[in-house]
mmCIF file of C-alpha atoms in Angstrom:
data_model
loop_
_atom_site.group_PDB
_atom_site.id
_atom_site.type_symbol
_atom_site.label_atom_id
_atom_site.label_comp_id
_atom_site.label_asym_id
_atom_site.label_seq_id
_atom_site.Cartn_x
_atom_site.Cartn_y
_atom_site.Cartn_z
ATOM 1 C CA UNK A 1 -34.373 36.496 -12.936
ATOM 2 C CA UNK A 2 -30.204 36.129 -12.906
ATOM 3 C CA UNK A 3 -28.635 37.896 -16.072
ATOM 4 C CA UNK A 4 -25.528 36.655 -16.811
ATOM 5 C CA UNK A 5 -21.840 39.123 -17.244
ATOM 6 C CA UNK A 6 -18.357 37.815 -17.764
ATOM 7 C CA UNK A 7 -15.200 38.905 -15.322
ATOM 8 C CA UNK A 8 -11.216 38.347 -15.737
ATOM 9 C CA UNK A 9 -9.998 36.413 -18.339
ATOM 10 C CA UNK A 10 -12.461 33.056 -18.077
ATOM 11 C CA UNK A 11 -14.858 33.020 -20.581
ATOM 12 C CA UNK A 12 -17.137 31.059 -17.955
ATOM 13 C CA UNK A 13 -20.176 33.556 -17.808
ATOM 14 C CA UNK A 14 -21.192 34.169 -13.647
ATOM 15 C CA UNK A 15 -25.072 34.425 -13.172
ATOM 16 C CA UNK A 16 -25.993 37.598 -11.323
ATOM 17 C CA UNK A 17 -29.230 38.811 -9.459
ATOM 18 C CA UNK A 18 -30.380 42.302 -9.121
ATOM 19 C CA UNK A 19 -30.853 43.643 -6.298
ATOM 20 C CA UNK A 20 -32.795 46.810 -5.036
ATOM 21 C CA UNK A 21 -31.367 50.344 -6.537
ATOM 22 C CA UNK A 22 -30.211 48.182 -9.679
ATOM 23 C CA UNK A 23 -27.172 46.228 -7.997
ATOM 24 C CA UNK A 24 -25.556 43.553 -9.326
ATOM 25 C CA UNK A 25 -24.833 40.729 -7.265
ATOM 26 C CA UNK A 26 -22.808 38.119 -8.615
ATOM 27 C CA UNK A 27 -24.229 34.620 -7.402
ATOM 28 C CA UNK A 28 -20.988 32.401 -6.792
ATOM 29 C CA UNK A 29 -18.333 34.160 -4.552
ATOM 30 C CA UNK A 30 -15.245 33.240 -2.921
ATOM 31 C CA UNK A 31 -15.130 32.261 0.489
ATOM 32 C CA UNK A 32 -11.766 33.629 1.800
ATOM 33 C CA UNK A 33 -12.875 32.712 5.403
ATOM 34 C CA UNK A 34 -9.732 31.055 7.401
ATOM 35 C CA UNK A 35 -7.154 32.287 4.591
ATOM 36 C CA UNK A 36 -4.209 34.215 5.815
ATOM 37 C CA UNK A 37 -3.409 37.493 4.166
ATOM 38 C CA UNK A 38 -1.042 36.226 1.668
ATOM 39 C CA UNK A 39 -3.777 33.643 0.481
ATOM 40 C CA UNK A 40 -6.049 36.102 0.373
ATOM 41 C CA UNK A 41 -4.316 38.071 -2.224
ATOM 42 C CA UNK A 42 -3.426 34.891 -4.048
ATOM 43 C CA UNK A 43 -7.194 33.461 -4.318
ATOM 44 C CA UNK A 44 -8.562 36.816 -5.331
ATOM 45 C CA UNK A 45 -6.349 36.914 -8.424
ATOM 46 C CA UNK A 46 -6.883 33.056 -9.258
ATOM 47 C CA UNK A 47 -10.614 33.718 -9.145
ATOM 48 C CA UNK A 48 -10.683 37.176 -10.862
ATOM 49 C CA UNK A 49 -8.954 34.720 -13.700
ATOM 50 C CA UNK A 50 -11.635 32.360 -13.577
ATOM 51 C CA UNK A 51 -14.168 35.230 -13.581
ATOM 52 C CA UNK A 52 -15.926 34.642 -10.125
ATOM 53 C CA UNK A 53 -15.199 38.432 -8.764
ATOM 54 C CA UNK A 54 -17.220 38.349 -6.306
ATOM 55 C CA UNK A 55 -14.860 38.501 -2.708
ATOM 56 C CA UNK A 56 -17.074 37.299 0.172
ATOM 57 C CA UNK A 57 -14.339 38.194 3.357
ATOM 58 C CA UNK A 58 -14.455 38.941 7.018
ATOM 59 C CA UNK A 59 -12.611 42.138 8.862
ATOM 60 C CA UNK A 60 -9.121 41.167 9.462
ATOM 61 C CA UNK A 61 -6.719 39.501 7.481
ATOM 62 C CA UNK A 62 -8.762 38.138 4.722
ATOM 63 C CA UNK A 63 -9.640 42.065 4.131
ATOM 64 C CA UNK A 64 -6.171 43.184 4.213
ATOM 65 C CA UNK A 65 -5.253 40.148 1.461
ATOM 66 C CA UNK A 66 -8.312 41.766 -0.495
ATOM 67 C CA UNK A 67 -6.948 45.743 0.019
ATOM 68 C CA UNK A 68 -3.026 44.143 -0.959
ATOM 69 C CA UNK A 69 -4.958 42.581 -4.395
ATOM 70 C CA UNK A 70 -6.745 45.941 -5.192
ATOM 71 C CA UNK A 71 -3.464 48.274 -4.156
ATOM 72 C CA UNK A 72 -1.452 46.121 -7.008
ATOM 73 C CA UNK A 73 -4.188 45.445 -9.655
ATOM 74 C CA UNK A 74 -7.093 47.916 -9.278
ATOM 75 C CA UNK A 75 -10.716 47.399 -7.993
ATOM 76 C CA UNK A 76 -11.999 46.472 -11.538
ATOM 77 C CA UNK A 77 -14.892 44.755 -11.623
ATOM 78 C CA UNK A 78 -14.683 43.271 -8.342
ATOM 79 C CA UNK A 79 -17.722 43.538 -5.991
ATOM 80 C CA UNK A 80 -17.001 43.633 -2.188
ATOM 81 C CA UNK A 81 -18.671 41.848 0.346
ATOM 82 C CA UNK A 82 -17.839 42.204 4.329
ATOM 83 C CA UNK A 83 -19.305 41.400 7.270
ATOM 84 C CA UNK A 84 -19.648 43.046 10.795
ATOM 85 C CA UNK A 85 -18.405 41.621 13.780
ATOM 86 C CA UNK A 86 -20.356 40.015 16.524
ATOM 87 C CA UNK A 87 -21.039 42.064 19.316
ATOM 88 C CA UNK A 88 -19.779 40.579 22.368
ATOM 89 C CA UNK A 89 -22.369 39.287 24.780
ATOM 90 C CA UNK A 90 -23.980 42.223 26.909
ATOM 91 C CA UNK A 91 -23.225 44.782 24.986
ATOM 92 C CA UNK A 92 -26.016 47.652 24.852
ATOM 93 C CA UNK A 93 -27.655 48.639 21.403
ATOM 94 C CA UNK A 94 -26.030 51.977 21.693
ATOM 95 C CA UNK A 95 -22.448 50.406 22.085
ATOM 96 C CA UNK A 96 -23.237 48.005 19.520
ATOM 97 C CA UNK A 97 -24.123 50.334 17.054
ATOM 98 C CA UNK A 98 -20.800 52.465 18.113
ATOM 99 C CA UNK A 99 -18.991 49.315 17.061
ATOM 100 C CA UNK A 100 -20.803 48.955 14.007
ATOM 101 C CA UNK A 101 -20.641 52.333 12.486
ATOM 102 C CA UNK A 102 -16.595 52.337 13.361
ATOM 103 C CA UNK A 103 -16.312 49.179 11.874
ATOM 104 C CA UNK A 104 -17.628 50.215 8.703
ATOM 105 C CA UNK A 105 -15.002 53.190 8.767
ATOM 106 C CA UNK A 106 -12.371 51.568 10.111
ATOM 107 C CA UNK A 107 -12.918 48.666 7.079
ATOM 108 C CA UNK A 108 -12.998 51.241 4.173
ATOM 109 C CA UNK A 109 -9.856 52.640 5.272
ATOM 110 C CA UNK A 110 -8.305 49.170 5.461
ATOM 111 C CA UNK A 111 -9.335 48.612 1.616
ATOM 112 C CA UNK A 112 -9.260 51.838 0.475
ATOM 113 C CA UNK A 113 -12.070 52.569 -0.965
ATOM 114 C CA UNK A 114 -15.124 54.754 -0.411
ATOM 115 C CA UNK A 115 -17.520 52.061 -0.703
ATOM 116 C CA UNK A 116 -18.182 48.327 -0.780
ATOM 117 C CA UNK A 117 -20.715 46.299 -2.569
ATOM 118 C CA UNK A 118 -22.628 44.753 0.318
ATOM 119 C CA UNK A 119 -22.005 44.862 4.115
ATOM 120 C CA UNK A 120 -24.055 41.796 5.849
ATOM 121 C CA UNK A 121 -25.213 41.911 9.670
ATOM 122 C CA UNK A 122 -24.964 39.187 12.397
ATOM 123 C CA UNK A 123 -27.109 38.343 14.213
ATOM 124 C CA UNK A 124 -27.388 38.638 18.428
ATOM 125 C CA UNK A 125 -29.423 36.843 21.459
ATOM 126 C CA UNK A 126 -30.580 40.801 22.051
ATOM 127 C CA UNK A 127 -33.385 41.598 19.373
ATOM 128 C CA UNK A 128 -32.201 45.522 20.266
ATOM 129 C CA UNK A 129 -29.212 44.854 19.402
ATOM 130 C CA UNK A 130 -30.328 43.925 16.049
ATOM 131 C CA UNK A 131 -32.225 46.311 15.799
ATOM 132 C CA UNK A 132 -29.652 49.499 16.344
ATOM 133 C CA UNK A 133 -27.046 47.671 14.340
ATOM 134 C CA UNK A 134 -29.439 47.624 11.544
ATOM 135 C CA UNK A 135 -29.943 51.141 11.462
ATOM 136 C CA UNK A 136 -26.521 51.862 11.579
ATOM 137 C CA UNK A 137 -26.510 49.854 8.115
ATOM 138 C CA UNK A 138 -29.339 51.675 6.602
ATOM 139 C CA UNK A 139 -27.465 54.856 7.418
ATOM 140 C CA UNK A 140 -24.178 53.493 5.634
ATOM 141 C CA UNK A 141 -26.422 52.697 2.627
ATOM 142 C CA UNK A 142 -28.003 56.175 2.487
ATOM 143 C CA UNK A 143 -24.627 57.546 2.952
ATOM 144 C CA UNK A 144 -23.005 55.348 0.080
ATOM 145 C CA UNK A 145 -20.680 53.367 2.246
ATOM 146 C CA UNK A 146 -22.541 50.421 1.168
ATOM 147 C CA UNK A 147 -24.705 49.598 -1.852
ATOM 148 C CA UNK A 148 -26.427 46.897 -0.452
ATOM 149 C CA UNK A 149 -27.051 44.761 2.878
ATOM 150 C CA UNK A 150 -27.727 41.483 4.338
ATOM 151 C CA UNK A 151 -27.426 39.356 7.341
ATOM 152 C CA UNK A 152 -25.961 36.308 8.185
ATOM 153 C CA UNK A 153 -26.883 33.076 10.193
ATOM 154 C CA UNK A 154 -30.190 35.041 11.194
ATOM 155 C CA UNK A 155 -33.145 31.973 12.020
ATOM 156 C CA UNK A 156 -36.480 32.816 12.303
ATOM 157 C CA UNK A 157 -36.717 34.926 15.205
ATOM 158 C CA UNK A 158 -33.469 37.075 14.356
ATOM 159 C CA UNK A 159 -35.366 37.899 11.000
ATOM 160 C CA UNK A 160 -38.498 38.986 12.693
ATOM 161 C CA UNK A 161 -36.426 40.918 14.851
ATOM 162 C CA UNK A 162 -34.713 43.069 11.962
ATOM 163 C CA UNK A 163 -37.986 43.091 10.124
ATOM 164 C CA UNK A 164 -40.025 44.754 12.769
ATOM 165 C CA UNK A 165 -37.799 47.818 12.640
ATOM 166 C CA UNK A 166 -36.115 47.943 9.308
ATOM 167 C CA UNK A 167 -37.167 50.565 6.820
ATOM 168 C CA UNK A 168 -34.818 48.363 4.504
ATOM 169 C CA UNK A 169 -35.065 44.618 4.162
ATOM 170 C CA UNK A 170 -32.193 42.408 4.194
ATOM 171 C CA UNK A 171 -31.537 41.532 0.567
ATOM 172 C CA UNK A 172 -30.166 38.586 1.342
ATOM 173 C CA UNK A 173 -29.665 36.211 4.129
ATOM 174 C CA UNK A 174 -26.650 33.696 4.150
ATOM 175 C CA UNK A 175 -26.136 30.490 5.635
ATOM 176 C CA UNK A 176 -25.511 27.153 5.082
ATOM 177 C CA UNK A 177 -27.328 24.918 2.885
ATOM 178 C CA UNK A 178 -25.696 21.590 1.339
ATOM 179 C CA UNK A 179 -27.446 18.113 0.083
ATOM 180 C CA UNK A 180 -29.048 16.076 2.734
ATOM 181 C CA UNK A 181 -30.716 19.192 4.350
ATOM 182 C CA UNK A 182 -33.711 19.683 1.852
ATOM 183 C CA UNK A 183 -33.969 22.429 -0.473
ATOM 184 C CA UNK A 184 -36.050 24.304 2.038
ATOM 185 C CA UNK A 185 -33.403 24.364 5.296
ATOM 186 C CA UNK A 186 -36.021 23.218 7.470
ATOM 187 C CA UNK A 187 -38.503 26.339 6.133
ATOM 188 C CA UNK A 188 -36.023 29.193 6.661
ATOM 189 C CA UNK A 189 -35.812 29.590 2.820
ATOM 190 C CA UNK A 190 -39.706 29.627 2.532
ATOM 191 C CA UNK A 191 -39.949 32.139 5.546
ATOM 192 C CA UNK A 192 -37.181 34.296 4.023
ATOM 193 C CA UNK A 193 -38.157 34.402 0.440
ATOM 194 C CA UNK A 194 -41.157 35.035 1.005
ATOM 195 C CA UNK A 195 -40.737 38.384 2.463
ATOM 196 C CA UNK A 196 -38.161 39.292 -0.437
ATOM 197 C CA UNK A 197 -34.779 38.018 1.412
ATOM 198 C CA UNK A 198 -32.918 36.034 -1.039
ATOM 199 C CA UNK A 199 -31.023 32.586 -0.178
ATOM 200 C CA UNK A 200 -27.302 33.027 -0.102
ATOM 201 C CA UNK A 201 -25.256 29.860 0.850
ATOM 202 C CA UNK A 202 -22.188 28.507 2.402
ATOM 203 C CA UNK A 203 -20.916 24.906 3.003
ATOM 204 C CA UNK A 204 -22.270 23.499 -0.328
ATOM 205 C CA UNK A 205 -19.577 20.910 0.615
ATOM 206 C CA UNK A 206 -20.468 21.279 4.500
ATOM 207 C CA UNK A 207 -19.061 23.201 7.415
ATOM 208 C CA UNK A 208 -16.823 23.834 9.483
ATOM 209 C CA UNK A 209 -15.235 20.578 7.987
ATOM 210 C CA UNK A 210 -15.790 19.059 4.343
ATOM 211 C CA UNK A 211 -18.787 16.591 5.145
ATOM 212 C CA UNK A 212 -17.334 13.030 3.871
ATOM 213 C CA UNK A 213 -21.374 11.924 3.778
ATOM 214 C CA UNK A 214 -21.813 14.460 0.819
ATOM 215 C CA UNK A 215 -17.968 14.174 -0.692
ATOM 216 C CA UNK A 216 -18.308 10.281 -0.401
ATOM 217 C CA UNK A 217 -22.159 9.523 -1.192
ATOM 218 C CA UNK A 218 -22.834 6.668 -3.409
ATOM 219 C CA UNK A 219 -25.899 9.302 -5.059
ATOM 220 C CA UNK A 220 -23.551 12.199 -5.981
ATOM 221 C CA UNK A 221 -20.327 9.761 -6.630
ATOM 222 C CA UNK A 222 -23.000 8.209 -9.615
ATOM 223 C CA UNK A 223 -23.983 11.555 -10.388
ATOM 224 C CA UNK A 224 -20.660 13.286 -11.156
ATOM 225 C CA UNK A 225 -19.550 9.836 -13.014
ATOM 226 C CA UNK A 226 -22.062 10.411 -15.303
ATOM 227 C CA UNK A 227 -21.451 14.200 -15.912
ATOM 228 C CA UNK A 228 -17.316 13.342 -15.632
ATOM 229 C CA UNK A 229 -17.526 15.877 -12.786
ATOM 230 C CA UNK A 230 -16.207 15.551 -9.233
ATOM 231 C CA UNK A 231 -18.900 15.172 -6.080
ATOM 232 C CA UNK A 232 -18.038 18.893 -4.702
ATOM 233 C CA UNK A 233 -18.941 20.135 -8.301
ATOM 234 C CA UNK A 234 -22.309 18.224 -8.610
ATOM 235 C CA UNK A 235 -23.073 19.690 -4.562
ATOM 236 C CA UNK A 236 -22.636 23.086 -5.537
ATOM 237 C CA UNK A 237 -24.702 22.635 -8.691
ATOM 238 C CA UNK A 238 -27.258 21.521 -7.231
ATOM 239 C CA UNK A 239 -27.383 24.283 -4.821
ATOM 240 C CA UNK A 240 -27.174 26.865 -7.298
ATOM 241 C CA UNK A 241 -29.850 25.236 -9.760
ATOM 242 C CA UNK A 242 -32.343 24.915 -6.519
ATOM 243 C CA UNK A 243 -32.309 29.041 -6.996
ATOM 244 C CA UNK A 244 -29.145 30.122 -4.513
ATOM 245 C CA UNK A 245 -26.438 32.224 -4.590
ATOM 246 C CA UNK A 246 -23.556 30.511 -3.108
ATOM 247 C CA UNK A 247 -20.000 31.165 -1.631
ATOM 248 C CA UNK A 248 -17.399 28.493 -2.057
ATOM 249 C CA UNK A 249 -14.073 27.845 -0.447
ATOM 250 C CA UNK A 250 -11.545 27.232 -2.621
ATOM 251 C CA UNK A 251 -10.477 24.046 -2.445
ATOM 252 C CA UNK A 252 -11.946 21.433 0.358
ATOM 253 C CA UNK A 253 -8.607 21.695 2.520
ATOM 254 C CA UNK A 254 -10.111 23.659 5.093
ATOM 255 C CA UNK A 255 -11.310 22.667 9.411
ATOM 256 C CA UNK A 256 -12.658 24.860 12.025
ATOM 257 C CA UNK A 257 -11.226 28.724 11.237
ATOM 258 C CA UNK A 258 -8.641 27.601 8.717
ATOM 259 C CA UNK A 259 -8.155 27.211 5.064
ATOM 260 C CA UNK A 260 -5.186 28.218 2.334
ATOM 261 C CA UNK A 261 -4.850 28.977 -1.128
ATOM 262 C CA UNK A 262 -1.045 28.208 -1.093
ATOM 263 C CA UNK A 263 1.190 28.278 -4.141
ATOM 264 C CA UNK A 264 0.912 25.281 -7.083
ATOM 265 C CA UNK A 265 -1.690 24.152 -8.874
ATOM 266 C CA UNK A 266 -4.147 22.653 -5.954
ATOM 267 C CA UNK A 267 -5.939 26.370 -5.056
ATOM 268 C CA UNK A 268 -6.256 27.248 -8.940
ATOM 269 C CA UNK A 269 -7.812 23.826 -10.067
ATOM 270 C CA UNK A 270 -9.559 23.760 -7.286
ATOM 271 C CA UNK A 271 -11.413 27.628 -7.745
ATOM 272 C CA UNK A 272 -11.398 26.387 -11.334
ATOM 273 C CA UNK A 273 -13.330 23.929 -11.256
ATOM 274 C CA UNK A 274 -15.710 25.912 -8.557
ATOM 275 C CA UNK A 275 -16.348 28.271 -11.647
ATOM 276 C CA UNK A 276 -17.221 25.436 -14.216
ATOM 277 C CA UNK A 277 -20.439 24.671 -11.632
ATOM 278 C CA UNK A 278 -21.918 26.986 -14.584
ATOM 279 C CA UNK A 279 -21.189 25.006 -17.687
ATOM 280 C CA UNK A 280 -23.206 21.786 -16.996
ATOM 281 C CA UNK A 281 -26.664 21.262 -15.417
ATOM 282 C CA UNK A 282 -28.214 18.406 -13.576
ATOM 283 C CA UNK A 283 -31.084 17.036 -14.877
ATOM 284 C CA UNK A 284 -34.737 16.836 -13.656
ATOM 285 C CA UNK A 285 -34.124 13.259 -12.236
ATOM 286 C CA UNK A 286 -30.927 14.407 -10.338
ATOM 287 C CA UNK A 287 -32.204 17.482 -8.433
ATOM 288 C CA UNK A 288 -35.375 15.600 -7.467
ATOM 289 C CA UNK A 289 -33.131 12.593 -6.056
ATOM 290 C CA UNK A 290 -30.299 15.488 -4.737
ATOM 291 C CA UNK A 291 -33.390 17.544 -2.951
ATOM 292 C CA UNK A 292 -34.875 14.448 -1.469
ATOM 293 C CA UNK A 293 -31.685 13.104 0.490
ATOM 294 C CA UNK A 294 -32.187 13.273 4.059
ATOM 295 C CA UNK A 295 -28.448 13.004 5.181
ATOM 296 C CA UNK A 296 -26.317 14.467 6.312
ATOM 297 C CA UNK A 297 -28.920 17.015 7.679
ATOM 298 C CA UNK A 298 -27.515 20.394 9.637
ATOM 299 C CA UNK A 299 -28.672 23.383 10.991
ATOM 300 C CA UNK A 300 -29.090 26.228 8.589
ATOM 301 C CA UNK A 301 -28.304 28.797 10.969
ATOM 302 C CA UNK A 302 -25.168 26.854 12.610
ATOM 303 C CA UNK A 303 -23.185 29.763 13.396
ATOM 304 C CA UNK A 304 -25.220 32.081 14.619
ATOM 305 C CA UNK A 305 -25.383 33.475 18.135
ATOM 306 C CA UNK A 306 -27.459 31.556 21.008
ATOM 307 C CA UNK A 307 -30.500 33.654 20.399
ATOM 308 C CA UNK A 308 -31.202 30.949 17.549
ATOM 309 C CA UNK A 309 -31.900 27.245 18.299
ATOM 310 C CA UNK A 310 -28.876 24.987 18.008
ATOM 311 C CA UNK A 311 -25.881 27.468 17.614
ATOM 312 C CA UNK A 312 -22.429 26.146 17.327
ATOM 313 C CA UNK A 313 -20.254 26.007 20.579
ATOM 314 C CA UNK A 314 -16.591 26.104 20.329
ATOM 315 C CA UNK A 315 -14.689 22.380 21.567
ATOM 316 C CA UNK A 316 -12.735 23.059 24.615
#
């Protein structure tokens, strides 16, 4: 069951679930993927003012715009989550978990702080590697580095892979999940939840590009006339009311790797009106006609690594 608590200076109240040990997870986030450091910086602080504080940011520069927000304004209330780099291809389970472990180090440093709020996993084509990463986050857990963990993009098969070894379960897994693909993702979400792995989403609006099928549908145009909402606000809802968490980018300027937060009003309205997913709710009718569109389908999992079917190649 989500309880709801208030951050920054909105008085929009932001759903959270609790997680094992008694954390807090906040169930909309920012997506800061593609944002260079600068916008980093600039779409924590619009979104700590809108009271989503929960940062969802790779290693890199989207971490270094979240340390330059903290180092001015404080940690506060806002609750970290990073993820671990891929692994390149080949690499053993002991050198993966090498990377891993310094990764986490090498991260807290960069943000300064002692721990974060949740450090989620990749997945790899080597089960092993998995496997030894996965212990290396159990260990950062135990050793407070991390109060919770997760994976990302991990099908089927990289979940049964984690699960065979873990003496922690993931507590969530993320990936993408957006009208058109069914509120199950093709029986990931059954196969997940039903082991205790909660359903954390990107590309409400579709990835790696807006999706002009969902922005553009005659079903959701009707449906955010009649709620005086815009389509990427009646997407996310419906996401969240189907039972997920959900990271957002903040506006739907963003392609392949890229995305900004620049100065003006464009990034605020846009994380604005991201927030006010919370203060209506789409009726019965709606989610059963939203659940039961068949386009534009996608793969859950797209990102993911080729030991999961259908993995995103980069265009040459």
């Amino acid at each position: 069951m989500a309880s709801a608590v208030s951050g920054g200076k909105s008085e929009i109240e932001i759903p959270t679930w609790t997680l094992d040990g008694g954390v807090e997870f906040p169930i909309l986030a920012l997506n800061t993927v593609g944002l260079s450091v600068e916008d980093s910086e600039r779409a924590v602080g619009l979104a700590i003012a809108e009271g989503i504080r929960h940062v969802d940011f790779h290693p890199g520069k989207e971490r270094d715009g979240v340390a330059a927000y903290m180092a001015k304004n404080g940690r506060n209330s806002l609750f970290l989550n990073t993820k671990i780099r891929k692994s390149p291809p080949g690499t053993s389970p002991l050198y993966a978990a090498e990377r891993t472990r310094a990764q986490i180090d090498e991260d807290l440093k960069a943000l300064g702080v002692d721990q974060v709020d949740m450090l989620m996993l990749r997945d790899s084509p080597n089960p092993a590697v998995i496997q030894a990463q996965w212990a290396v986050l159990e260990d950062a857990l135990a050793k407070g580095k991390t109060r919770s963990i997760g994976v990302i993009n991990f099908c089927q098969g990289a979940l049964q892979a984690v699960l065979e070894t873990a003496k922690i379960k993931p507590a969530i897994n993320y990936y993408m999940l957006h009208v058109g693909m069914g509120t199950d993702a093709h029986g990931l979400r059954t196969f997940g939840e039903s082991r205790g792995i909660r359903t954390f989403a990107y590309g409400a609006c579709g990835e790696p590009t807006p999706n002009q099928a969902i922005l553009s549908s005659p079903i959701l145009l009707r449906i955010a006339k009649e709620h005086n909402k815009l389509p990427e606000q009646v997407a996310l809802r419906w996401v969240l009311q189907s039972g997920a968490g959900v990271s957002v980018r903040p506006t739907t300027d963003f392609g392949l790797g890229t995305s900004t937060c620049g100065e003006g009003t464009k990034c605020q309205s846009g994380i604005k009106s991201r927030a006010s997913a919370f203060a209506f709710q789409l009726t019965t009718k709606e989610m059963t006609e939203l659940s039961d569109m068949t386009t534009p389908d996608d793969n859950p999992t797209l990102f993911s690594s080729a030991g999961c079917p259908g993995a995103f190649t980069m265009p040459k």
